[in-house]
Coordinates of C-alpha atoms in Angstrom, one line a residue:
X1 CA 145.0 99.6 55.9
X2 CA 142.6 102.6 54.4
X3 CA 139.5 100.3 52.9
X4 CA 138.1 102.1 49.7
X5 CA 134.9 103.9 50.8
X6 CA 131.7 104.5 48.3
X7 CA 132.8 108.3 48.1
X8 CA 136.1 107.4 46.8
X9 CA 134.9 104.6 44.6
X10 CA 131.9 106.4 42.9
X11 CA 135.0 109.4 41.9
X12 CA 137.3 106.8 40.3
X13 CA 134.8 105.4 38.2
X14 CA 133.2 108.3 36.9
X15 CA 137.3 109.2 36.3
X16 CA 137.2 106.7 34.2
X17 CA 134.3 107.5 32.1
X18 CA 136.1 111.2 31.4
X19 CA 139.1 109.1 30.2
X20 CA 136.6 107.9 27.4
X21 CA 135.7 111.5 26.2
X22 CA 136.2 112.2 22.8
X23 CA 136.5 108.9 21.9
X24 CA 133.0 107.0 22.0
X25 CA 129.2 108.5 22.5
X26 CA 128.3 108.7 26.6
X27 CA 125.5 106.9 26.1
X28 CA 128.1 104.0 25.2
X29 CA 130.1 104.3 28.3
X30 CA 128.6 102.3 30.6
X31 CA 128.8 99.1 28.4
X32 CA 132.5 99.4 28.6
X33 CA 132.8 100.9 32.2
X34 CA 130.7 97.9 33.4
X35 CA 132.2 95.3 31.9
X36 CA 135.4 96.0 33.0
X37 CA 134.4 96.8 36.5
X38 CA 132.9 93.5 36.6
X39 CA 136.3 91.9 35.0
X40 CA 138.1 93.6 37.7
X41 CA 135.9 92.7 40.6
X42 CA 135.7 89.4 39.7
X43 CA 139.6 89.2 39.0
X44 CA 140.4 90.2 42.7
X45 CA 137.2 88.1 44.5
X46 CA 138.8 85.3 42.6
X47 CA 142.4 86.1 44.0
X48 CA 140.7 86.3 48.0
X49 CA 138.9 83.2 47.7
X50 CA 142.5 81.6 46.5
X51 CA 143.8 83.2 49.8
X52 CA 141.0 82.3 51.5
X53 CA 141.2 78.6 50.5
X54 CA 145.0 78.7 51.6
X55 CA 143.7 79.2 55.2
X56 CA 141.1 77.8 55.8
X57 CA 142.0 74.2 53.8
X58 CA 146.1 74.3 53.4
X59 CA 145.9 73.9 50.5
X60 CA 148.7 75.5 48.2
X61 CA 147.7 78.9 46.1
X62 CA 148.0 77.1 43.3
X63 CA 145.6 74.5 43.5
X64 CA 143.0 77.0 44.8
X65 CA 143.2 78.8 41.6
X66 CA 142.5 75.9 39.8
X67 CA 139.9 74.4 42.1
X68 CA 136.6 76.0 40.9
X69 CA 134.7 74.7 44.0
X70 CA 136.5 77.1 45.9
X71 CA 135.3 80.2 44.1
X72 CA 132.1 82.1 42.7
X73 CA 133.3 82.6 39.0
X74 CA 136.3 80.9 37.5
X75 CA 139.0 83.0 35.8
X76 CA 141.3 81.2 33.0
X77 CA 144.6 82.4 33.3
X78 CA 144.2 84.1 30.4
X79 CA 141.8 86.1 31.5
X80 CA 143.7 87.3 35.2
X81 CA 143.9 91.0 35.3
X82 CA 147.7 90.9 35.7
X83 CA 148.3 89.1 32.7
X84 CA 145.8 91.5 30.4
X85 CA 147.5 94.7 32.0
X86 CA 150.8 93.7 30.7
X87 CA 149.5 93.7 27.2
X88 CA 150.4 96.9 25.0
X89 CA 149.2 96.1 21.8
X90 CA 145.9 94.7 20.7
X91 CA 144.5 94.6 23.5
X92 CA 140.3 94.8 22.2
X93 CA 141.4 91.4 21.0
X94 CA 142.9 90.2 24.2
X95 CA 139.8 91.8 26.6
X96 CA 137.4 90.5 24.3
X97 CA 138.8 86.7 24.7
X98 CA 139.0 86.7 28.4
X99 CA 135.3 88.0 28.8
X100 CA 134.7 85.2 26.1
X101 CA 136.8 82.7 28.2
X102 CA 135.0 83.7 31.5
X103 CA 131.6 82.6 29.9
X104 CA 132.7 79.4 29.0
X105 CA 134.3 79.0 31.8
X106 CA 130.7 80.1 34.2
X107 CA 127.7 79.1 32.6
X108 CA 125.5 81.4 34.1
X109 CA 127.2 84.2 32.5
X110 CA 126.6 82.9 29.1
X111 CA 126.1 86.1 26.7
X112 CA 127.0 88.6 29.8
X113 CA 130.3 89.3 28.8
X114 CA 130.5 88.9 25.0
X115 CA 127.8 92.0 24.8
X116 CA 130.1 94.8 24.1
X117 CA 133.2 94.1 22.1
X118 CA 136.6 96.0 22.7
X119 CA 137.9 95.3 19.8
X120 CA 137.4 98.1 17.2
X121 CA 140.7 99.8 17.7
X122 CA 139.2 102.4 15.7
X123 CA 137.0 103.6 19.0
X124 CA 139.2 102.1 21.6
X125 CA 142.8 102.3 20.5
X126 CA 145.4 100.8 22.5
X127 CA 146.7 103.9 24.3
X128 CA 143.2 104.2 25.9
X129 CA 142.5 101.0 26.9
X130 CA 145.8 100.9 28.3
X131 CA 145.2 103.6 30.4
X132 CA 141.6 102.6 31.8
X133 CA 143.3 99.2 32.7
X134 CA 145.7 101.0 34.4
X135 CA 143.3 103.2 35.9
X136 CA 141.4 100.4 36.9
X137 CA 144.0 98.9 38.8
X138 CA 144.3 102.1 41.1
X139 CA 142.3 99.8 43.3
X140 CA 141.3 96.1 44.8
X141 CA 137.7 95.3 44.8
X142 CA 138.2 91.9 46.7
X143 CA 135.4 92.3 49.9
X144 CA 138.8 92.4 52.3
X145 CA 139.5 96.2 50.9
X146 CA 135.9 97.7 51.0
X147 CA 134.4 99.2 53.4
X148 CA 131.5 97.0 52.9
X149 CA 130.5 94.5 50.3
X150 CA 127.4 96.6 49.7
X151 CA 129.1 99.6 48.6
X152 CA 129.9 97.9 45.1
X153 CA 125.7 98.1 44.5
X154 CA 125.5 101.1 45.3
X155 CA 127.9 102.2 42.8
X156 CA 126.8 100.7 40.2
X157 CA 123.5 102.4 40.8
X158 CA 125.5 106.2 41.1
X159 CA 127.0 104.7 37.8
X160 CA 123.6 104.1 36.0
X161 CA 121.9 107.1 37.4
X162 CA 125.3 109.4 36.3
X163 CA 125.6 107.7 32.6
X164 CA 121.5 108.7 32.4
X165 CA 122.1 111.9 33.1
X166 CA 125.1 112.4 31.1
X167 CA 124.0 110.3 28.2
X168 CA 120.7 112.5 27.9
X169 CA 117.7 110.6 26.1
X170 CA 119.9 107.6 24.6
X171 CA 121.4 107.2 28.1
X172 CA 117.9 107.3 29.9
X173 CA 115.7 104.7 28.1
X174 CA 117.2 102.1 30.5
X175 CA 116.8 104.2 34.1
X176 CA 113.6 105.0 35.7
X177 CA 114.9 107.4 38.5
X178 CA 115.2 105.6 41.4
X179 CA 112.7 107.5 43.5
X180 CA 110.1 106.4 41.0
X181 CA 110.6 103.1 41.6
X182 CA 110.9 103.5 45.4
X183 CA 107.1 104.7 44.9
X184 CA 105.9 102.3 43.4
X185 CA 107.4 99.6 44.9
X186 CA 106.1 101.0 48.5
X187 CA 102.7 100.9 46.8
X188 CA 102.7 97.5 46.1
X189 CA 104.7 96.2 48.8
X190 CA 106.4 92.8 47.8
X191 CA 106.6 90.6 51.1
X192 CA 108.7 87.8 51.9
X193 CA 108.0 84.9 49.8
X194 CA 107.1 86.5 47.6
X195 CA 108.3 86.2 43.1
X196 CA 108.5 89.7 42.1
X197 CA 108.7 90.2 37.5
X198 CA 109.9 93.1 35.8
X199 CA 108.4 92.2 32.0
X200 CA 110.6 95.3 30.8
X201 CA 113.5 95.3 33.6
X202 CA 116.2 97.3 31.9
X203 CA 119.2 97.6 34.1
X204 CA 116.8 95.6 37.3
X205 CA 116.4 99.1 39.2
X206 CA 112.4 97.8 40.2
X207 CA 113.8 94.5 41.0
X208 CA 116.6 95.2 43.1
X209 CA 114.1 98.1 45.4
X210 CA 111.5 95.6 45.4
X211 CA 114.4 93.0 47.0
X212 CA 115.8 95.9 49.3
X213 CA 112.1 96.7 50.5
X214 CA 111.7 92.7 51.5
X215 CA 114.8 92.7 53.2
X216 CA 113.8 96.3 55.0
X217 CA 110.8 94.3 56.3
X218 CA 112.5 91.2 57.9
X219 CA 113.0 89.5 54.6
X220 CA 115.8 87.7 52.7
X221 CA 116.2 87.7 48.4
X222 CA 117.7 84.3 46.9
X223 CA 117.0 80.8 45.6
X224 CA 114.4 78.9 47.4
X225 CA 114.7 81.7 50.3
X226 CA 112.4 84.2 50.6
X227 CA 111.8 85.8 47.4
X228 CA 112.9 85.3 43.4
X229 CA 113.4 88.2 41.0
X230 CA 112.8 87.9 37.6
X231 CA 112.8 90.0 34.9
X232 CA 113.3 89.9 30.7
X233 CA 114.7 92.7 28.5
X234 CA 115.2 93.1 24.8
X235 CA 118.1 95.4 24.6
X236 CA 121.1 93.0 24.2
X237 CA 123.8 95.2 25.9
X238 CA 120.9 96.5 28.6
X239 CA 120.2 92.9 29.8
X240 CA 124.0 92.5 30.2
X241 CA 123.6 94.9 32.4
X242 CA 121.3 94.1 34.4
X243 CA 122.6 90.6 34.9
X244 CA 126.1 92.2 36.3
X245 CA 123.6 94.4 38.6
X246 CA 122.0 91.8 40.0
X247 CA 125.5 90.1 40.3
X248 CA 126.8 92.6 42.7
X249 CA 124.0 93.5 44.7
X250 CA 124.4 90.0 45.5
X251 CA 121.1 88.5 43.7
X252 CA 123.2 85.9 41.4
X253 CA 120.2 83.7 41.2
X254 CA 117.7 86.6 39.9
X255 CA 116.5 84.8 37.2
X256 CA 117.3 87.6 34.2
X257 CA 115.5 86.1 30.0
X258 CA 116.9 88.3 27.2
X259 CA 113.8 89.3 24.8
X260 CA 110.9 90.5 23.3
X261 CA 108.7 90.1 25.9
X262 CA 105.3 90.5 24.2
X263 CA 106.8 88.5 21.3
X264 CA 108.1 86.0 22.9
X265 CA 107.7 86.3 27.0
X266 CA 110.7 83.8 28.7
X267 CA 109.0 82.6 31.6
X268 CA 107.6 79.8 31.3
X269 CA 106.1 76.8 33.9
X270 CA 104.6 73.4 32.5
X271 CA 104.3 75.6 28.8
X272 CA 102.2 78.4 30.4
X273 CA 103.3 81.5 31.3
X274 CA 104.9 81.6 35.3
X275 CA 102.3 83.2 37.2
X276 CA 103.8 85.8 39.8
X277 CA 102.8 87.4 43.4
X278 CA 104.1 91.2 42.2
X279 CA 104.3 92.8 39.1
X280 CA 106.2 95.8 38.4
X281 CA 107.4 97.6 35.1
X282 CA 108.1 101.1 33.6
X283 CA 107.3 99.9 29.8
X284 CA 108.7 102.1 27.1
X285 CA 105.7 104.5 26.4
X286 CA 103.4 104.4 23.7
X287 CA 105.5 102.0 21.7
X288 CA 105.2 102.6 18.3
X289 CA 104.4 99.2 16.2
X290 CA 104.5 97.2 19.1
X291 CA 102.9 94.4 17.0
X292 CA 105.5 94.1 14.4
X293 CA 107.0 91.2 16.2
X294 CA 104.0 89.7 16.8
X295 CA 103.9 87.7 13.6
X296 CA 100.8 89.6 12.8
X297 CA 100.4 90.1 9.1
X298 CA 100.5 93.3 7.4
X299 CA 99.4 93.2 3.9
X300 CA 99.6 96.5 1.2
X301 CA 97.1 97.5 -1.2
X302 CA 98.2 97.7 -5.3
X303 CA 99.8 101.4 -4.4
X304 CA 101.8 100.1 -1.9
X305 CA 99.6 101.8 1.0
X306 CA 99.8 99.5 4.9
X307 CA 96.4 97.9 5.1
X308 CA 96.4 97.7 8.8
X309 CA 95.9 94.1 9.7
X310 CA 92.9 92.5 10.7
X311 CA 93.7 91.8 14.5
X312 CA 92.3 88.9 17.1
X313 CA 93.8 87.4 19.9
X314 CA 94.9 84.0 18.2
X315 CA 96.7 85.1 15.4
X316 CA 98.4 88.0 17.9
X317 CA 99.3 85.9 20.8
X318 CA 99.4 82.1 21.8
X319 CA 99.0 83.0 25.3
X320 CA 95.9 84.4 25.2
X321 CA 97.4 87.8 27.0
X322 CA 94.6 90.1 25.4
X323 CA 92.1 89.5 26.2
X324 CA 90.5 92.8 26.9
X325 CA 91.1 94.0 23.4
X326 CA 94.0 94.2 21.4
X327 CA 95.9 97.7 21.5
X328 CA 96.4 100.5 18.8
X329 CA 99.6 99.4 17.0
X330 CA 100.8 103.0 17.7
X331 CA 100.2 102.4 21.5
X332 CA 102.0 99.6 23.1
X333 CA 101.0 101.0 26.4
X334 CA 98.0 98.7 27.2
X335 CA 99.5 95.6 25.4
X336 CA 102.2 95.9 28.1
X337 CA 99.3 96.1 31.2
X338 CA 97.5 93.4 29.7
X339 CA 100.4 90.9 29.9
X340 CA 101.6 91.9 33.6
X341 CA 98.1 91.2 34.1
X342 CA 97.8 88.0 32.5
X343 CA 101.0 86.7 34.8
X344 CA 100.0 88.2 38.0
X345 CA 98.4 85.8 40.3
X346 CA 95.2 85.8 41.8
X347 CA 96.1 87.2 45.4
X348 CA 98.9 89.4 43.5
X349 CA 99.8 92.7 43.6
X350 CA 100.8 95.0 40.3
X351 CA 102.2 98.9 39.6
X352 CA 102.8 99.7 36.1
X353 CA 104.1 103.3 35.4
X354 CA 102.5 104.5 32.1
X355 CA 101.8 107.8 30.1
X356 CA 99.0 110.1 31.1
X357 CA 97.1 109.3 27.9
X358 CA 96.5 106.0 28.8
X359 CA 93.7 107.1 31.8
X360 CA 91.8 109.1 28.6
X361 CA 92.1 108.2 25.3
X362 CA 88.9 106.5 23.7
X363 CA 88.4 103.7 20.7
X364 CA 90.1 100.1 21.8
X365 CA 92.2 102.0 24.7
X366 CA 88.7 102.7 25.8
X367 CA 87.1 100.0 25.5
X368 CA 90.5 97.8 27.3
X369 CA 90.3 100.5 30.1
X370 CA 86.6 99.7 30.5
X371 CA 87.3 95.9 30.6
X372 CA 89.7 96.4 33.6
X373 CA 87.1 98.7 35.7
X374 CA 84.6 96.2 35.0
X375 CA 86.6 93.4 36.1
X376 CA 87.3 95.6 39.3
X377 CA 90.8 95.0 39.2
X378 CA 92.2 98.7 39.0
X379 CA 93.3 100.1 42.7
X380 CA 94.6 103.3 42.5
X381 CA 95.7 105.6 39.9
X382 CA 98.3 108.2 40.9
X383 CA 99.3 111.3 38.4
X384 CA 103.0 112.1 39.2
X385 CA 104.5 115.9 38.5
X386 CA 106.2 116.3 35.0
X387 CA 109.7 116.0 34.3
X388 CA 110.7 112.8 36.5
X389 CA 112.0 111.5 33.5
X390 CA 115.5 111.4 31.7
X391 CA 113.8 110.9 28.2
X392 CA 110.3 112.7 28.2
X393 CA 109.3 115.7 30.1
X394 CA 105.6 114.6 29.8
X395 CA 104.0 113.8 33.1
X396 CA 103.1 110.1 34.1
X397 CA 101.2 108.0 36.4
X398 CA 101.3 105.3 38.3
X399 CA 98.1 102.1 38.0
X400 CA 97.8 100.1 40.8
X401 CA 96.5 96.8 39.6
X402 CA 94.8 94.1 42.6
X403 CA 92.6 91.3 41.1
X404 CA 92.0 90.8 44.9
X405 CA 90.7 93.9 46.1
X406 CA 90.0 94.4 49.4
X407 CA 86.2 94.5 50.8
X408 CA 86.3 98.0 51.7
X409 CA 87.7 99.2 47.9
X410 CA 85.3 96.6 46.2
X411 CA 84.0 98.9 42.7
X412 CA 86.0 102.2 43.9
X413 CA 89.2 103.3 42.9
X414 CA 91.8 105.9 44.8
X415 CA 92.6 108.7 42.8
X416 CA 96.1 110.2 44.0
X417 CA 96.6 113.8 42.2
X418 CA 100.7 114.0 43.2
X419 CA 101.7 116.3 40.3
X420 CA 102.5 118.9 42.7
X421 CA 104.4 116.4 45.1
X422 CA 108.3 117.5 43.6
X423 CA 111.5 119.3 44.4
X424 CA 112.0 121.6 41.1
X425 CA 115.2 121.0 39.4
X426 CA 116.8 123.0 36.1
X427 CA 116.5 120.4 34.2
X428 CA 114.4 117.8 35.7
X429 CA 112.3 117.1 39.1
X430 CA 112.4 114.7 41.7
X431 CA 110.3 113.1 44.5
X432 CA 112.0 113.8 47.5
X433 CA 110.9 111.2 50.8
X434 CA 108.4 113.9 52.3
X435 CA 106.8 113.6 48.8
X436 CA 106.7 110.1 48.9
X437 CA 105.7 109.5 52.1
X438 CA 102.7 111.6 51.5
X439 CA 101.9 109.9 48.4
X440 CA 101.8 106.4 50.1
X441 CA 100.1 107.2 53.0
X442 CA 97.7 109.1 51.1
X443 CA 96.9 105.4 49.6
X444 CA 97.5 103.2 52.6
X445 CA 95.4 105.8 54.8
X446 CA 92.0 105.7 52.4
X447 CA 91.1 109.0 54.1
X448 CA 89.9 111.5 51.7
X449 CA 92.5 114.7 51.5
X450 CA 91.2 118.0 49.7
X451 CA 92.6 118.8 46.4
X452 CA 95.0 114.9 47.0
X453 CA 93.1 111.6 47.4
X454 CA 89.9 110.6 46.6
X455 CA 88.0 107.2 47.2
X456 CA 86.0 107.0 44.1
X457 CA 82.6 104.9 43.4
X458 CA 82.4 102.9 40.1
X459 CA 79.4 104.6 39.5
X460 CA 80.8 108.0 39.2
X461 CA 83.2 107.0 37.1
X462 CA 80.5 104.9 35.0
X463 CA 79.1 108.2 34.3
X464 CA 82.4 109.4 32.7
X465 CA 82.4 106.7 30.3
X466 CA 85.0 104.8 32.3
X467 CA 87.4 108.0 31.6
X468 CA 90.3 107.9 34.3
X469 CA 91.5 111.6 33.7
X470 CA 92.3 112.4 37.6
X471 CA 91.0 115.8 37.0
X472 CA 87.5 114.8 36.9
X473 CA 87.6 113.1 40.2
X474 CA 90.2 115.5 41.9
X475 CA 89.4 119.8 41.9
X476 CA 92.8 121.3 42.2
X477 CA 91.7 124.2 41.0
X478 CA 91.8 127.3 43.5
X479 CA 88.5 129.0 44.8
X480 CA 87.1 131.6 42.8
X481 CA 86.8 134.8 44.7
X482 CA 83.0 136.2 45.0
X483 CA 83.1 139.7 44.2
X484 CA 80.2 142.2 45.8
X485 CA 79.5 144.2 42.6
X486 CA 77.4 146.8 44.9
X487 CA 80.2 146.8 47.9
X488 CA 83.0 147.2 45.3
X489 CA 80.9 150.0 43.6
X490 CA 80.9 151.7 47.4
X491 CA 84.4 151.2 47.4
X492 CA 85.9 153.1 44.7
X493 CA 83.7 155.6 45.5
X494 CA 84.8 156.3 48.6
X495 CA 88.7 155.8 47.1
X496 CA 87.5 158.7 44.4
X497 CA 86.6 160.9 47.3
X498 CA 89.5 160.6 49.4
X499 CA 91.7 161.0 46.0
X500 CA 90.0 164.4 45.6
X501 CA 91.1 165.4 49.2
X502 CA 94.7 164.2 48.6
X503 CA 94.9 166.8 45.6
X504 CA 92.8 169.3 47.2
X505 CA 95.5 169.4 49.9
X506 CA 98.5 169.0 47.7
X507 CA 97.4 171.7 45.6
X508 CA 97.2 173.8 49.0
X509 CA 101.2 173.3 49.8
X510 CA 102.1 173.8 46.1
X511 CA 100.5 177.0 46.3
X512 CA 101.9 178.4 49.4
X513 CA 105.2 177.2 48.0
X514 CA 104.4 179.6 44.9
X515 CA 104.1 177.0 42.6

């Protein structure tokens, strides 16, 4: 029997987004496309571990489909894939009670399948769902008929990379591009035993390298193993996502809150925030109004005019997250930084990817920035090439956070300029491994590489007003050429001359020509 290989795989699903064409936005795809992949695969696991059960208990198929112990997720009967791909009419209605059956049926998919609705025949009529059903039951995604489990995950991550890219902005505010994270992840190296937290996970891309990287070194990702992921995310559908992700990489036990984190962060231990050994996040940048959730008061004067409010750490947050100053309510950037720092233990490890902008501007940005130099808590800084991005062409850069600094980088902080570290695409670049190679052994090395990396004092950087711009620690600019006024002078002369004897001598064979 021919097993269903990742090529093959990654072409039937993308199929089945073109099916969808014309009919819904592409930035919507992938809430539809992943929930029915997920109803599928878990449809056909459920009908193996049946089998399974049959052979390895002798027990009859029908008890084993009603035995929950001997499966990962329960399927209702109405639910089974058979009995919704007989349906012809209203069928929304039918897909959208089996993924509400399955939750109620598997607690810890509670809110994961209800989070896009197939009901609104007016964007999925019958005749299409009909024929992604039927498109979807080209093949079996039970483990026997895969090449290998793992090809599954790495679908779903061609699928979320492909829907960016298709869906254009809309479609990018929940990917950072995978080589990204694969940067910063190798920067701050999660280890095995290690809790790894993504305040702003989206679809778990940071989460899932950071688990990959642990397993690359020798360790394991699971419950009381060697690692836990956890991560929180405000989008509704996103977070559905991103629970399903974590599902078929195999990480059922990633520990996923759905939320505002600065609002109202969802990790909690003995009512204070869970403390963790890595930190990792690509906020949204510069959030506009970041505070408006915050419960923070914002009063109007008698024309109607925003007085802005009167901020302080109490009335902002409970937790006590900023203390370094409170952030410019049209930059969310550093209220972000502030909370990954507040959670990240004391022998922890944090890489935060964050506008340019952040490393200059002044007033309370400033004044935050200085707090963390002071402290001695900021690594490395790293300015990555523009257009990495599916939804700004701006350039970024990566902060290395350590409240644990080794002896040798006590007061200094590594300056990595990588913003000519890319592979030039039309519409967008990318870090190829050569680039990121260089870039992390620029940092792990700590030797000084013209025009790269620099080891900087917190002295020199005192004298810039704390100002992290990594253009007034790094000269990238080319050498200027010394020119020899006098010898240039000599030169054209002597140019002038031998111009002279070139038309003297042209003029000779013109003349002799008769011209």
């Amino acid at each position: 029997m021919n097993k269903l290989t990742l090529e093959t795989l990654e072409r039937w699903l993308w199929d089945s987004a073109d099916l969808m064409r014309g009919h819904i936005d592409s930035s919507d795809f992938k809430n539809y496309i992943f929930g029915l992949l997920f109803l599928k695969r878990a449809n056909d696991q459920f009908i193996e571990e049946a089998n399974q059960a049959v052979k390895d208990d002798g027990v009859s198929f029908k008890v084993a489909l009603l035995d929950e112990d001997y499966h990962q997720f329960f399927i209702p009967r109405d639910a089974y894939w058979s009995e919704l791909t007989k349906k012809t009419e209203n069928i929304g209605q039918a897909l959208d009670k089996a993924f509400s059956l399955i939750e109620e049926n598997n607690s810890q998919l509670e809110g994961v399948m209800t989070a896009v609705h197939f009901g609104d025949t007016e964007k999925l009529p019958d005749s299409l769902l009909s024929r992604l059903l039927q498109h979807f039951n080209k093949y079996s995604l039970a483990n026997e008929h895969l090449d290998n489990p793992d090809i599954l995950g790495s679908a779903y991550e061609y699928l979320i990379r492909e829907f960016a890219d298709d869906g254009g902005k809309k479609g990018g505010e929940f990917y950072t591009p995978k080589e990204v994270v694969k940067l910063v992840v190798s920067l701050i190296k999660p280890e095995a035993g290690n809790s790894v937290y993504d305040p702003t996970c989206g679809s778990g891309g940071m989460l899932i390298q950071s688990a990959s990287y642990i397993k690359a070194n020798g360790g394991t990702v699971g419950k009381f193993v060697d690692a836990k992921l956890y991560g929180q995310e405000k989008n509704l559908g996103t977070w559905a996502i991103c629970k399903i992700n974590m599902i078929v990489h195999g990480f059922k036990d990633a520990d996923i809150k759905k939320g505002d984190t600065l609002a109202n962060p969802k990790h909690e231990q003995n009512n204070e925030l869970r403390n963790f050994d890595r930190v990792i996040a690509n906020p949204p940048f510069s959030l506009k109004k970041w505070w408006a959730s915050t419960e923070i008061d914002v009063k109007s004067d008698d024309n109607g005019k925003e007085i802005a409010p009167k901020y302080n750490s109490v009335v902002c947050d409970e937790y006590g997250r900023f203390k370094y100053g409170i952030p410019p309510r049209g930059y969310g950037d550093l209220a972000f930084v502030q909370h990954m720092i507040s959670v990240l233990k004391n022998d922890g490890r944090m890489g935060v990817v964050l506008p340019h902008g952040i490393l200059f501007r002044g007033g309370t940005e400033g004044k935050i920035r200085e707090g963390f130099l002071k402290d001695d808590i900021i690594e490395a800084i790293v300015g990555l090439p523009e257009k990495l991005f599916y939804n700004t062409g701006i350039p970024a850069s990566i902060i290395i956070i350590n409240k644990s600094k080794a002896q040798n980088l006590k007061n200094k902080v590594v300056f990595i300029d990588a913003s000519s570290e890319y592979k030039n695409g039309k519409n967008q670049n990318t870090l190829t491994n050569e680039n990121i190679k260089k870039i992390v052994d620029g940092y792990d090395g700590l030797t000084e590489i013209d025009k790269f990396m620099r080891v900087v004092d917190m002295s020199e950087i005192k004298e810039n007003d704390y100002n992290l711009n990594i253009s007034r620690y790094i000269d990238t600019s080319d050498e200027e050429v010394i020119i020899d006024i006098k010898s240039t002078m000599l030169d054209i002369s002597d140019l002038e001359v031998k111009e002279q004897e070139i038309d003297s001598k042209l003029n000779g064979y013109l003349k002799s020509l008769g011209f």
